[in-house]
Amino acid sequence: MLFPAYPVTEVLPRLCEVLGKHTAAILKAPAGSGKTTLVPLALLNEPWLAGRKILLLEPRRMAARAAAWRMAELLGEQTGETVGYQVRMERCATSKTRILVLTEGLLTRRLLDDPELADVGAILFDEFHERSLQADFGLALALDVRRALRPDLRLLIMSATLHIPDVSRFLGEGTPIVEASGRLYPVETIFLPLRTRFPRLAEQVAAGIRRACAEHDGSILAFLPGEGEIRACAEILSAPHSLPDGVDLRPLYAALPRARQDEALRPCAAGRRKVVLATSIAESSLTIEGISCVVDSGFARVSRFSPATGMSHLETIRISRDRADQRTGRAGRLGNGFCYRLWSEEEDRRLSPVAQPEILSADLADLVLACADWGDSSGKSLPWPTMPPQMAWNQATELLRLLGALDESGSVTPHGHALLRFGMHPRLSHTILSASAQGDGSLHTACLLAAALSEGAGAGLRGSTNAEVLLLELEEGGRDIPPAVRARVRELARLWEQTAARIRTPVAHRENRRCGAGELLAYAYPDRIARRRGLARDQGRYQLFGGRGAKLPPNDGLAQSEWIVVAEIEDSDADGTVRLAAGISAESVLRLYGDSFTKKEVLMWNPRLLRVDVVERECLGAITVRERPLKDPDFEQVLSCLCQGIRTEGIRRLQWSRGACELQARALFLRKWLPEEEIPDLTDEALAADLENWLGSYLYGCTTLAQAAEIDLLPALTARLGAVYPHFDEWAPTHLTVPSGSRIRIDYSSEQPSASVRIQETFGMRETPRVARGKVPVLLQLLSPAQRPVQITSDLASFWREGYQAVRKELRGRYPRHEWPEDPTFAQATRRAKPRGPR
């Protein structure tokens, strides 16, 4: 056939030649080069294909339908003849179909059902630079099939912005590369940094669109992160005089009804142009007629899985260089184009070169279950383009065991095989299968809820965090729902009919009842069952099965529920904010997951009551369901917990009598000055670290800090010092005997031991007393008869010689009735002041 003159057309002969000699190749061709529609048609009659099918993988359903329609048009046929497509819940193909365009996840299902792919000669991976989870997995399976069963199977990787060395690494050294050069037309890039006077991104994009409309003719494609921003931007641009006359506003996102999507893709009526507000689904593969200008917000919304919390959340991220270039290329298909980037040139230089493979940040539950069905439950034998993270893999494995999809050895159970047939996340498939046993009413409700969650319709339907409200809107058809969302509800109803027909089989003892939203979510999210925390200040705060916290928005009616099940949570802080949940009764939790309850003896320190709580606790995951006091607990365990509590509260909360404090100070002093004696360490830190050993026997029978604080520590500290303690009175006496006969207490709490004594009681003392085998002088604080300090000295002999006379003169003036000898070393010391007689 005669192919249109696109950039890829000139390299098609070379590509056919390469695939005739090799079983793998890489095609790099610019956006709009025609690779998606022309390459499959060019390969259709190659001898090595031998009449077998070509599978063309597309990342999105809209792109799959559009590619099939365009190829059929080039052949002059209807879709479903030579060229067909298959997306989830929709197939347009016949026995004559030779080229089947399908979404990436369906290749996985096809390989699991038929690993040999006997009727397939080639698999073409389009837009592989996006590195979606399903594309990586599909390629790993295809490489495994080619290695073991089909060495003749052709694999072709196609992209506009592919990083060739990375792809060559996992396809094999020497893999031929075919490159189509050039873009259809040049595109001028204009940088418009975000302005603070437009606080919302939708306002920034709307301003960029107005400028583009004023400066250029032709239709405009604007990229925004998600449906919410598209709605906001559309509302701004729908205001009177916001856009020039003759401009049609067309949204484009995955949840939009198909008829509205087609409006965005079709050419405009004569004399009119359009502004298409799109998510990243318009980056590649789709042909949007008439576009000559792009306005790029620079952001995209992706789902990120957090191994730390075991949950996925939506995150708005700055796009990478390859995606920015892909978006820019959309403006150069008809003629010279223009791209307004809503960021600065400096920000542009800092863009990451390529997007991170989705497998590094995705929920791997689907992947792990499929790998187990493939016979590789560890995932280590497959030739992955990028290895899946081990932590996320382990968490997915635990979830699948909780759902009953995997056994303890990692093999797929019969229930797991049933889940694989649905093409949904195992959580939602498990919900439908579990609800089917309750009767048609529950099955209908479960299918609607599963469809809404899997298709992303929940955000457009609900104005509440309560999933029960979402279900009522779905079941009632939504009296207050906008027309666009009504169409979405009808699509969900069709999805339910197809799903229900697939599994409607006689079930013994089936009840005919309607499950509530809480029970249905509990089937899907057993690891997100949550119980309200008990304290009044924790109103609206819950403990999740996995251990982390969750909080409801302020004044949310769900806070009245003791138990809830969380379907969506914003993973922004320690306690994630609940976005979609439903209440569930304690009886339902017990009925559904009573077998998962565990009993364990728990000894823990209660920081509020300052005591050891000894209980038998019944738990569902990290949630305490009930507990009762435990009689006759093990003493060693209680002691360990009590000591840990004392460490937490601080060892100074114990009873430190004067004697205990003095003994500790003497021990620390001697440990410093007599290291050869190896005095045990009595610092607070050392005592706290070794509480069990030196205080344990004294704590027998204690379970509270108050009881422990009744114990005088002096005997325990004395025992800890052991054989060195009898020498303490010799090395560090508690008192000093002065010439007057008084016993003066020595204070060891400071750097140098000290004693306070009236100066008159030291008359006759020639040298300063010393301790620690004479190594350290005692610092003497000499007091007046009124107990006021008059001199501090550690060299008494020097004081008598050099300082005493000045002090004597002053004291004689103040206390004239007392004796103040000229030579205090020979004077008789007195305990009390002896007044002198009258002059």
PDB file of N, CA, C and O in Angstrom, residues 548 562 833:
ATOM      1  N   ARG A 548      -0.438   2.858  61.426  1.00  0.00           N
ATOM      2  CA  ARG A 548      -0.377   4.308  61.328  1.00  0.00           C
ATOM      3  C   ARG A 548      -1.718   4.915  61.712  1.00  0.00           C
ATOM      4  O   ARG A 548      -2.713   4.229  61.894  1.00  0.00           O
ATOM      5  N   GLU A 562     -17.338   4.207  65.539  1.00  0.00           N
ATOM      6  CA  GLU A 562     -16.186   3.688  66.264  1.00  0.00           C
ATOM      7  C   GLU A 562     -15.214   3.000  65.306  1.00  0.00           C
ATOM      8  O   GLU A 562     -14.004   3.109  65.440  1.00  0.00           O
ATOM      9  N   ALA A 833      31.044  30.972 120.906  1.00  0.00           N
ATOM     10  CA  ALA A 833      31.708  32.258 121.137  1.00  0.00           C
ATOM     11  C   ALA A 833      31.784  32.549 122.628  1.00  0.00           C
ATOM     12  O   ALA A 833      30.817  32.359 123.356  1.00  0.00           O
TER      13      ALA A 833
END
